[in-house]
């Protein structure tokens, strides 16, 4: 008898609704509560996920087309949304205009530290990624300037300066959690998460 693998690879989908964010959020909350336990729902607009360019945002703002909301869901939620798409638009007015599998996601980040202790903390954090995420193109540089020793921290010249950058690639839910962790760390600056869609 085959046993179910608890570490099975999770699949995620980007579902785009035509509708206002508050309405989409309320609908998804009710939809998940009524149908699924432990469902993953991530809203692009507040999770730092890039979902459209400046032109699309401008078109939306001036009212040429309706507001669209990009929502990331797990495979179970995705299957139910597909199954009930016609009923959803009929009963709520929310139309699903796109439904695509997420192959992977990526996020570029950079950091700068002016003391070995902070450099070690940042490097330790970014090198200790969970399974499902990997780092690409990691660059790390440390400069020592003995002439600047004892200079104030806000000076243009520092005795110790470390900087680095990389791109983290992998599962979207793990990447969103990492972005939140980075946001709590002032030495790290991360860009929006970019999705690679099927």
Backbone as JSON, one array per atom type, in Angstrom:
{
  "sequence": "XXXXXXXXXXXXXXXXXXXXXXXXXXXXXXXXXXXXXXXXXXXXXXXXXXXXXXXXXXXXXXXXXXXXXXXXXXXXXXXXXXXXXXXXXXXXXXXXXXXXXXXXXXXXXXXXXXXXXXXXXXXXXXXXXXXXXXXXXXXXXXXXXXXXXXXXXXXXXXXXXXXXXXXXXXXXXXXXXXXXXXXXXXXXXXXXXXXXXX",
  "N": [[0.84, -1.2, 0.0], [0.6, 2.17, -0.89], [1.99, 5.02, 0.71], [0.97, 8.29, 1.65], [2.87, 11.08, 0.78], [3.92, 13.44, 2.98], [5.52, 15.57, 2.48], [4.97, 16.44, -0.03], [5.28, 18.23, -3.07], [4.11, 21.5, -3.16], [1.64, 23.15, -5.1], [0.91, 26.25, -6.68], [-1.33, 28.85, -7.78], [-2.02, 31.73, -9.79], [-4.75, 33.69, -9.55], [-6.83, 35.88, -11.19], [-9.12, 38.26, -10.41], [-11.83, 40.22, -11.55], [-12.7, 42.96, -10.0], [-13.22, 44.85, -6.93], [-10.65, 45.17, -4.43], [-11.52, 44.92, -1.64], [-13.95, 43.6, -1.9], [-13.19, 41.24, -3.19], [-11.49, 40.15, -1.24], [-13.33, 39.72, 0.89], [-15.08, 37.89, -0.34], [-13.28, 35.73, -0.85], [-12.55, 35.03, 1.74], [-14.97, 34.05, 2.82], [-15.43, 32.0, 0.95], [-13.24, 30.23, 1.32], [-13.57, 29.59, 4.05], [-15.97, 28.24, 3.95], [-15.43, 26.01, 2.41], [-12.79, 24.87, 2.51], [-10.13, 23.6, 4.54], [-7.31, 25.01, 6.15], [-6.4, 26.5, 3.9], [-4.28, 28.16, 1.52], [-4.1, 31.53, 0.88], [-3.0, 34.29, -0.76], [-2.69, 37.72, -1.12], [-1.75, 39.65, -3.75], [-1.49, 42.47, -3.78], [-0.87, 43.26, -1.18], [1.25, 41.72, -0.41], [3.6, 42.26, -1.59], [4.01, 41.42, -4.23], [4.79, 41.64, -7.55], [2.53, 42.64, -10.0], [1.54, 44.06, -12.17], [2.33, 46.5, -14.7], [3.2, 50.06, -14.8], [1.62, 51.32, -16.74], [-0.71, 49.72, -16.89], [-1.67, 50.11, -14.27], [-2.21, 52.87, -14.32], [-4.2, 52.99, -16.29], [-6.21, 51.62, -14.93], [-6.61, 53.38, -12.77], [-7.68, 55.69, -13.99], [-10.03, 54.73, -14.77], [-10.6, 53.37, -17.17], [-10.71, 50.65, -17.44], [-12.06, 48.02, -15.37], [-11.15, 47.38, -11.91], [-8.63, 45.03, -11.23], [-7.83, 42.13, -9.29], [-5.18, 40.38, -8.03], [-4.71, 37.19, -6.87], [-3.1, 34.71, -4.99], [-3.36, 31.27, -4.81], [-3.61, 27.95, -3.37], [-3.48, 24.59, -4.83], [-5.89, 23.1, -4.29], [-7.8, 25.09, -3.69], [-7.68, 26.47, -6.09], [-8.7, 24.55, -7.89], [-11.39, 24.38, -7.03], [-12.26, 27.04, -7.48], [-12.08, 27.15, -10.27], [-13.96, 25.21, -10.96], [-16.33, 26.36, -10.03], [-16.54, 28.8, -11.34], [-18.43, 30.01, -13.16], [-20.74, 30.1, -11.6], [-19.85, 31.73, -9.54], [-19.49, 34.26, -10.79], [-22.12, 34.74, -11.53], [-23.52, 34.84, -9.08], [-22.08, 36.62, -7.46], [-20.97, 38.62, -8.98], [-18.29, 38.82, -9.35], [-15.75, 38.29, -11.59], [-13.62, 35.81, -12.85], [-10.8, 36.41, -14.55], [-8.37, 35.43, -15.3], [-6.34, 32.55, -14.83], [-3.69, 31.02, -13.77], [-0.97, 28.7, -13.57], [1.69, 28.85, -11.23], [4.96, 28.64, -11.91], [7.4, 29.24, -10.67], [8.84, 31.61, -8.36], [10.57, 34.74, -7.87], [12.87, 36.9, -6.11], [14.72, 39.78, -5.87], [17.31, 41.01, -3.78], [19.24, 43.29, -1.73], [21.93, 44.24, 0.46], [23.55, 46.18, 3.08], [26.1, 46.73, 5.39], [27.75, 48.11, 8.26], [29.38, 47.07, 10.2], [31.12, 44.19, 11.37], [29.57, 42.39, 12.89], [26.88, 42.91, 12.15], [27.01, 42.32, 9.44], [27.57, 39.57, 9.57], [25.19, 38.66, 10.73], [23.28, 39.24, 8.71], [24.3, 37.77, 6.49], [24.17, 35.22, 7.59], [21.39, 34.96, 7.86], [20.45, 35.1, 5.15], [21.7, 32.93, 4.02], [20.59, 30.78, 5.24], [18.28, 29.49, 4.11], [14.95, 28.13, 3.81], [14.02, 24.74, 2.81], [12.96, 24.53, -0.51], [13.46, 27.05, -1.32], [16.05, 28.78, -3.05], [19.24, 30.38, -3.46], [20.48, 32.6, -5.91], [23.18, 33.89, -7.88], [24.71, 35.15, -5.83], [26.45, 37.81, -4.47], [29.07, 39.18, -2.59], [30.78, 41.57, -0.76], [33.43, 42.89, 1.11], [34.85, 45.73, 2.58], [37.66, 47.18, 4.05], [38.85, 50.0, 5.76], [41.45, 51.21, 7.22], [42.22, 53.84, 7.83], [39.9, 55.15, 8.43], [39.09, 54.38, 10.91], [37.33, 54.71, 13.95], [35.74, 56.76, 13.1], [32.61, 58.48, 13.04], [29.41, 56.79, 12.85], [27.57, 57.81, 10.99], [29.07, 59.02, 9.11], [30.52, 59.7, 5.85], [32.62, 58.08, 5.31], [33.68, 54.87, 6.24], [35.1, 52.56, 8.57], [34.62, 49.85, 8.27], [32.91, 48.16, 5.78], [30.36, 46.31, 4.38], [28.73, 44.76, 1.68], [26.13, 43.28, -0.27], [24.33, 41.19, -2.63], [21.66, 39.34, -4.15], [19.5, 36.93, -5.77], [16.6, 35.36, -4.73], [15.02, 32.33, -5.34], [12.1, 30.33, -5.85], [9.45, 28.6, -4.13], [6.35, 30.27, -3.94], [4.85, 30.85, -1.52], [6.75, 30.51, 0.49], [8.59, 32.42, -0.27], [7.16, 34.8, 0.06], [6.93, 34.77, 2.86], [9.65, 35.02, 3.5], [10.18, 37.56, 2.43], [8.66, 39.14, 4.18], [10.11, 38.7, 6.5], [12.55, 39.89, 5.77], [11.68, 42.54, 5.6], [11.45, 43.25, 8.22], [14.01, 43.62, 8.88], [16.25, 46.12, 8.89], [18.62, 46.46, 7.37], [18.41, 45.13, 5.02], [17.22, 45.37, 1.74], [14.54, 44.6, -0.25], [13.18, 43.81, -3.46], [10.04, 43.83, -5.34], [8.32, 40.7, -5.51], [8.61, 38.52, -8.24], [6.62, 36.71, -10.47], [6.85, 33.59, -12.19], [4.97, 32.47, -14.61], [2.99, 29.74, -15.9]],
  "CA": [[0.0, 0.0, 0.0], [1.39, 3.41, -0.98], [1.7, 6.04, 1.73], [0.96, 9.67, 1.14], [4.05, 11.85, 1.15], [3.54, 14.72, 3.61], [6.38, 16.63, 1.94], [4.66, 16.59, -1.46], [5.5, 19.57, -3.59], [2.88, 22.29, -3.23], [1.42, 23.92, -6.33], [0.17, 27.5, -6.48], [-1.9, 29.45, -8.98], [-2.41, 33.13, -9.71], [-6.12, 33.88, -10.03], [-7.1, 37.31, -11.32], [-10.54, 38.6, -10.34], [-12.25, 41.56, -11.92], [-13.47, 43.42, -8.85], [-12.49, 45.66, -5.96], [-9.93, 44.35, -3.44], [-12.31, 44.61, -0.44], [-14.97, 42.62, -2.27], [-12.48, 39.97, -3.45], [-11.04, 39.62, 0.06], [-14.5, 39.21, 1.62], [-15.53, 36.68, -1.03], [-12.32, 34.64, -0.64], [-12.63, 34.61, 3.15], [-16.15, 33.19, 2.92], [-15.24, 30.84, 0.08], [-12.31, 29.32, 1.97], [-14.17, 29.12, 5.3], [-17.07, 27.32, 3.65], [-15.06, 24.87, 1.57], [-11.45, 24.29, 2.66], [-9.37, 23.81, 5.78], [-5.89, 25.35, 5.98], [-6.13, 26.96, 2.53], [-3.34, 29.27, 1.35], [-4.58, 32.63, 0.05], [-2.06, 35.41, -0.66], [-3.14, 38.84, -1.95], [-0.57, 40.28, -4.35], [-1.38, 43.9, -3.5], [-0.27, 43.57, 0.12], [2.33, 40.77, -0.12], [4.8, 42.67, -2.31], [4.16, 40.64, -5.45], [4.61, 42.46, -8.75], [1.46, 42.06, -10.8], [1.26, 44.79, -13.4], [3.18, 47.66, -14.91], [2.67, 51.4, -14.54], [0.57, 51.64, -17.72], [-1.93, 49.04, -16.45], [-2.16, 50.78, -13.06], [-2.75, 54.16, -14.74], [-5.46, 52.7, -16.99], [-7.15, 51.28, -13.88], [-6.9, 54.57, -11.96], [-8.53, 56.64, -14.71], [-11.34, 54.1, -14.96], [-10.84, 52.82, -18.5], [-11.16, 49.28, -17.22], [-12.33, 47.72, -13.97], [-10.04, 46.98, -11.06], [-8.41, 43.6, -11.13], [-7.16, 41.72, -8.06], [-4.38, 39.17, -8.21], [-4.73, 36.39, -5.65], [-2.36, 33.47, -5.1], [-4.05, 30.21, -4.07], [-3.1, 26.59, -3.51], [-4.12, 23.79, -5.88], [-7.27, 22.74, -3.93], [-8.62, 26.3, -3.87], [-7.69, 26.72, -7.53], [-9.63, 23.6, -8.54], [-12.77, 24.78, -6.71], [-12.56, 28.29, -8.18], [-12.31, 26.8, -11.68], [-15.21, 24.45, -11.03], [-17.49, 27.22, -9.74], [-16.31, 30.13, -11.94], [-19.68, 30.58, -13.7], [-21.64, 30.37, -10.47], [-19.28, 32.87, -8.79], [-19.81, 35.52, -11.48], [-23.58, 34.9, -11.52], [-24.01, 35.13, -7.73], [-21.35, 37.7, -6.77], [-20.52, 39.65, -9.91], [-16.84, 38.75, -9.49], [-15.38, 37.46, -12.73], [-12.24, 35.35, -12.9], [-10.34, 36.71, -15.91], [-7.13, 34.7, -15.58], [-6.1, 31.48, -13.87], [-2.45, 30.45, -14.3], [-0.08, 27.99, -12.66], [2.95, 29.55, -10.93], [6.1, 27.71, -11.99], [8.3, 29.63, -9.58], [8.84, 33.05, -8.06], [11.92, 35.21, -7.54], [12.94, 38.2, -5.45], [16.06, 40.36, -5.75], [17.54, 41.8, -2.57], [20.6, 43.76, -1.49], [22.13, 44.66, 1.85], [24.74, 46.95, 3.4], [26.35, 46.74, 6.84], [28.96, 48.86, 8.61], [30.07, 46.4, 11.31], [31.18, 42.75, 11.11], [28.47, 41.71, 13.57], [25.66, 43.03, 11.33], [27.27, 41.57, 8.22], [27.42, 38.14, 9.9], [23.75, 38.4, 10.93], [22.6, 39.26, 7.41], [24.76, 36.64, 5.69], [23.59, 34.03, 8.22], [19.97, 34.93, 7.53], [20.19, 34.82, 3.74], [22.24, 31.62, 3.65], [19.83, 29.77, 5.96], [16.97, 29.46, 3.47], [14.23, 26.86, 3.98], [13.89, 23.88, 1.63], [11.96, 25.13, -1.39], [14.04, 28.31, -1.8], [17.48, 28.74, -3.32], [19.82, 31.68, -3.77], [21.22, 32.66, -7.17], [24.02, 35.07, -8.15], [25.08, 35.82, -4.58], [27.69, 38.61, -4.5], [29.34, 39.7, -1.26], [32.03, 42.33, -0.78], [33.77, 43.55, 2.38], [35.95, 46.69, 2.45], [38.23, 47.69, 5.31], [39.62, 51.23, 5.59], [42.06, 51.49, 8.53], [42.3, 55.28, 8.05], [38.6, 55.66, 8.88], [38.77, 53.81, 12.22], [36.9, 55.67, 14.96], [34.86, 57.77, 12.49], [31.2, 58.32, 13.41], [28.66, 55.86, 12.0], [26.86, 58.51, 9.91], [30.06, 59.63, 8.22], [30.59, 59.15, 4.48], [33.73, 57.12, 5.3], [33.52, 53.88, 7.31], [36.21, 51.62, 8.77], [34.18, 48.53, 7.78], [31.69, 48.24, 4.95], [30.04, 45.07, 3.67], [27.51, 44.84, 0.89], [25.86, 42.06, -1.01], [23.08, 41.12, -3.37], [21.35, 38.02, -4.71], [18.1, 36.68, -6.1], [16.09, 34.14, -4.13], [14.06, 31.72, -6.27], [11.45, 29.14, -5.31], [8.01, 28.52, -3.88], [5.8, 31.6, -3.66], [4.46, 31.06, -0.12], [7.99, 30.65, 1.27], [9.2, 33.68, -0.67], [6.39, 35.86, 0.73], [7.34, 34.75, 4.27], [11.01, 35.56, 3.57], [10.08, 39.01, 2.2], [8.18, 39.72, 5.44], [11.25, 38.66, 7.42], [13.48, 40.92, 5.31], [11.11, 43.86, 5.89], [11.71, 43.51, 9.64], [15.45, 43.78, 9.04], [16.5, 47.39, 8.19], [19.81, 46.46, 6.52], [18.11, 44.42, 3.78], [16.2, 45.97, 0.87], [14.1, 43.62, -1.25], [12.26, 44.31, -4.49], [8.82, 43.05, -5.46], [8.43, 39.31, -5.97], [8.2, 38.36, -9.64], [6.12, 35.36, -10.72], [7.06, 32.94, -13.47], [3.71, 31.78, -14.81], [2.93, 28.75, -16.98]],
  "C": [[0.88, 1.25, 0.0], [0.99, 4.37, 0.13], [1.79, 7.41, 1.12], [2.17, 10.42, 1.66], [3.63, 13.21, 1.69], [4.37, 15.89, 3.08], [6.16, 16.81, 0.45], [4.83, 18.04, -1.87], [4.17, 20.31, -3.72], [2.83, 23.06, -4.53], [0.58, 25.15, -6.0], [-0.26, 28.07, -7.82], [-2.17, 30.92, -8.73], [-3.78, 33.25, -10.35], [-6.38, 35.38, -10.04], [-8.61, 37.52, -11.38], [-10.75, 40.01, -10.88], [-13.18, 42.04, -10.81], [-12.59, 44.18, -7.89], [-11.84, 44.77, -4.9], [-10.74, 43.98, -2.2], [-13.34, 43.52, -0.72], [-14.33, 41.26, -2.5], [-12.04, 39.34, -2.14], [-12.2, 39.02, 0.85], [-15.01, 37.92, 0.99], [-14.6, 35.51, -0.73], [-12.36, 34.13, 0.79], [-13.81, 33.67, 3.34], [-16.0, 31.9, 2.14], [-14.35, 29.78, 0.75], [-12.93, 28.74, 3.25], [-15.25, 28.07, 5.04], [-16.63, 26.05, 2.96], [-13.75, 24.17, 1.93], [-10.87, 24.57, 4.04], [-7.92, 24.13, 5.42], [-5.53, 25.77, 4.55], [-5.14, 28.12, 2.54], [-3.95, 30.29, 0.41], [-3.65, 33.81, 0.3], [-2.53, 36.5, -1.62], [-1.92, 39.6, -2.44], [-0.38, 41.72, -3.91], [-0.81, 44.2, -2.13], [0.85, 42.6, 0.52], [3.61, 41.14, -0.86], [5.08, 41.85, -3.54], [3.86, 41.55, -6.64], [3.51, 41.83, -9.59], [1.06, 42.86, -12.02], [2.14, 46.04, -13.48], [2.47, 48.97, -14.65], [1.53, 51.76, -15.48], [-0.75, 51.01, -17.29], [-2.53, 49.72, -15.22], [-2.81, 52.11, -13.4], [-4.11, 53.97, -15.41], [-6.56, 52.39, -15.97], [-7.59, 52.52, -13.1], [-7.83, 55.53, -12.68], [-9.87, 56.01, -15.11], [-11.63, 53.57, -16.34], [-11.26, 51.37, -18.41], [-11.34, 49.06, -15.72], [-11.07, 47.31, -13.22], [-9.88, 45.48, -11.11], [-7.59, 43.3, -9.88], [-6.46, 40.39, -8.29], [-4.27, 38.45, -6.87], [-3.96, 35.09, -5.92], [-3.06, 32.43, -4.22], [-3.37, 28.87, -4.29], [-3.93, 25.8, -4.51], [-5.57, 23.4, -5.56], [-8.22, 23.92, -4.15], [-8.77, 26.61, -5.35], [-8.71, 25.84, -8.23], [-11.08, 23.99, -8.27], [-13.17, 26.08, -7.42], [-12.83, 28.04, -9.66], [-13.67, 26.14, -11.85], [-16.43, 25.36, -10.91], [-17.39, 28.61, -10.36], [-17.6, 30.77, -12.44], [-20.65, 30.95, -12.59], [-21.16, 31.59, -9.69], [-19.66, 34.19, -9.47], [-21.31, 35.79, -11.45], [-24.07, 35.39, -10.15], [-23.31, 36.29, -7.03], [-20.97, 38.85, -7.68], [-19.02, 39.68, -10.1], [-16.5, 37.78, -10.61], [-13.91, 37.08, -12.63], [-11.77, 35.51, -14.34], [-9.05, 36.0, -16.28], [-6.9, 33.7, -14.46], [-4.87, 30.71, -14.36], [-1.6, 29.8, -13.21], [1.21, 28.8, -12.47], [4.07, 28.51, -10.95], [7.09, 27.97, -10.87], [8.16, 31.14, -9.37], [10.27, 33.44, -7.7], [11.85, 36.59, -6.91], [14.41, 38.62, -5.34], [16.15, 41.12, -4.43], [19.0, 42.26, -2.52], [20.71, 44.18, -0.03], [23.44, 45.42, 1.98], [24.89, 46.99, 4.91], [27.68, 47.43, 7.11], [29.66, 48.32, 9.85], [30.05, 44.9, 11.02], [30.01, 41.98, 11.72], [27.2, 41.74, 12.72], [25.81, 42.28, 10.01], [27.03, 40.07, 8.46], [25.95, 37.77, 10.09], [23.03, 38.28, 9.6], [22.99, 38.05, 6.58], [24.2, 35.33, 6.26], [22.12, 33.87, 7.87], [19.72, 34.5, 6.09], [20.74, 33.46, 3.29], [21.48, 30.46, 4.31], [18.39, 29.72, 5.4], [16.28, 28.13, 3.7], [14.25, 26.05, 2.68], [12.75, 24.44, 0.79], [12.38, 26.49, -1.91], [15.53, 28.1, -2.05], [17.96, 30.14, -3.71], [20.62, 31.59, -5.06], [22.01, 33.96, -7.25], [24.36, 35.86, -6.89], [26.43, 36.52, -4.74], [27.85, 39.24, -3.13], [30.71, 40.36, -1.26], [32.23, 43.02, 0.57], [34.97, 44.46, 2.13], [36.37, 47.15, 3.84], [39.06, 48.93, 5.0], [40.2, 51.62, 6.94], [42.12, 52.98, 8.85], [41.02, 55.85, 8.64], [38.22, 55.14, 10.26], [38.43, 54.9, 13.23], [35.99, 56.76, 14.41], [33.41, 57.46, 12.87], [30.45, 57.45, 12.39], [27.96, 56.55, 10.83], [27.79, 59.22, 8.94], [30.02, 58.98, 6.85], [31.67, 58.09, 4.38], [33.56, 56.18, 6.49], [34.75, 52.97, 7.37], [35.87, 50.26, 8.14], [32.92, 48.72, 6.96], [31.52, 46.93, 4.2], [28.76, 45.3, 2.88], [27.34, 43.54, 0.11], [24.53, 42.14, -1.73], [22.9, 39.7, -3.88], [19.89, 38.01, -5.13], [17.72, 35.36, -5.44], [14.97, 33.63, -5.03], [13.41, 30.53, -5.58], [9.97, 29.3, -5.13], [7.46, 29.85, -3.38], [5.45, 31.82, -2.19], [5.69, 31.26, 0.77], [8.68, 31.98, 0.97], [8.49, 34.87, -0.03], [6.78, 35.93, 2.21], [8.74, 35.33, 4.44], [11.01, 37.07, 3.36], [9.62, 39.72, 3.47], [9.32, 39.76, 6.47], [12.28, 39.73, 7.06], [12.98, 42.32, 5.68], [11.31, 44.24, 7.36], [13.19, 43.76, 9.92], [15.9, 45.01, 8.25], [17.71, 47.4, 7.25], [19.56, 45.81, 5.16], [17.01, 45.15, 3.02], [15.82, 44.93, -0.18], [13.13, 44.27, -2.23], [11.0, 43.45, -4.5], [9.13, 41.63, -5.94], [7.89, 39.23, -7.39], [7.79, 36.9, -9.86], [6.52, 34.87, -12.1], [5.85, 32.05, -13.69], [3.77, 30.81, -15.99], [2.09, 29.29, -18.13]]
}
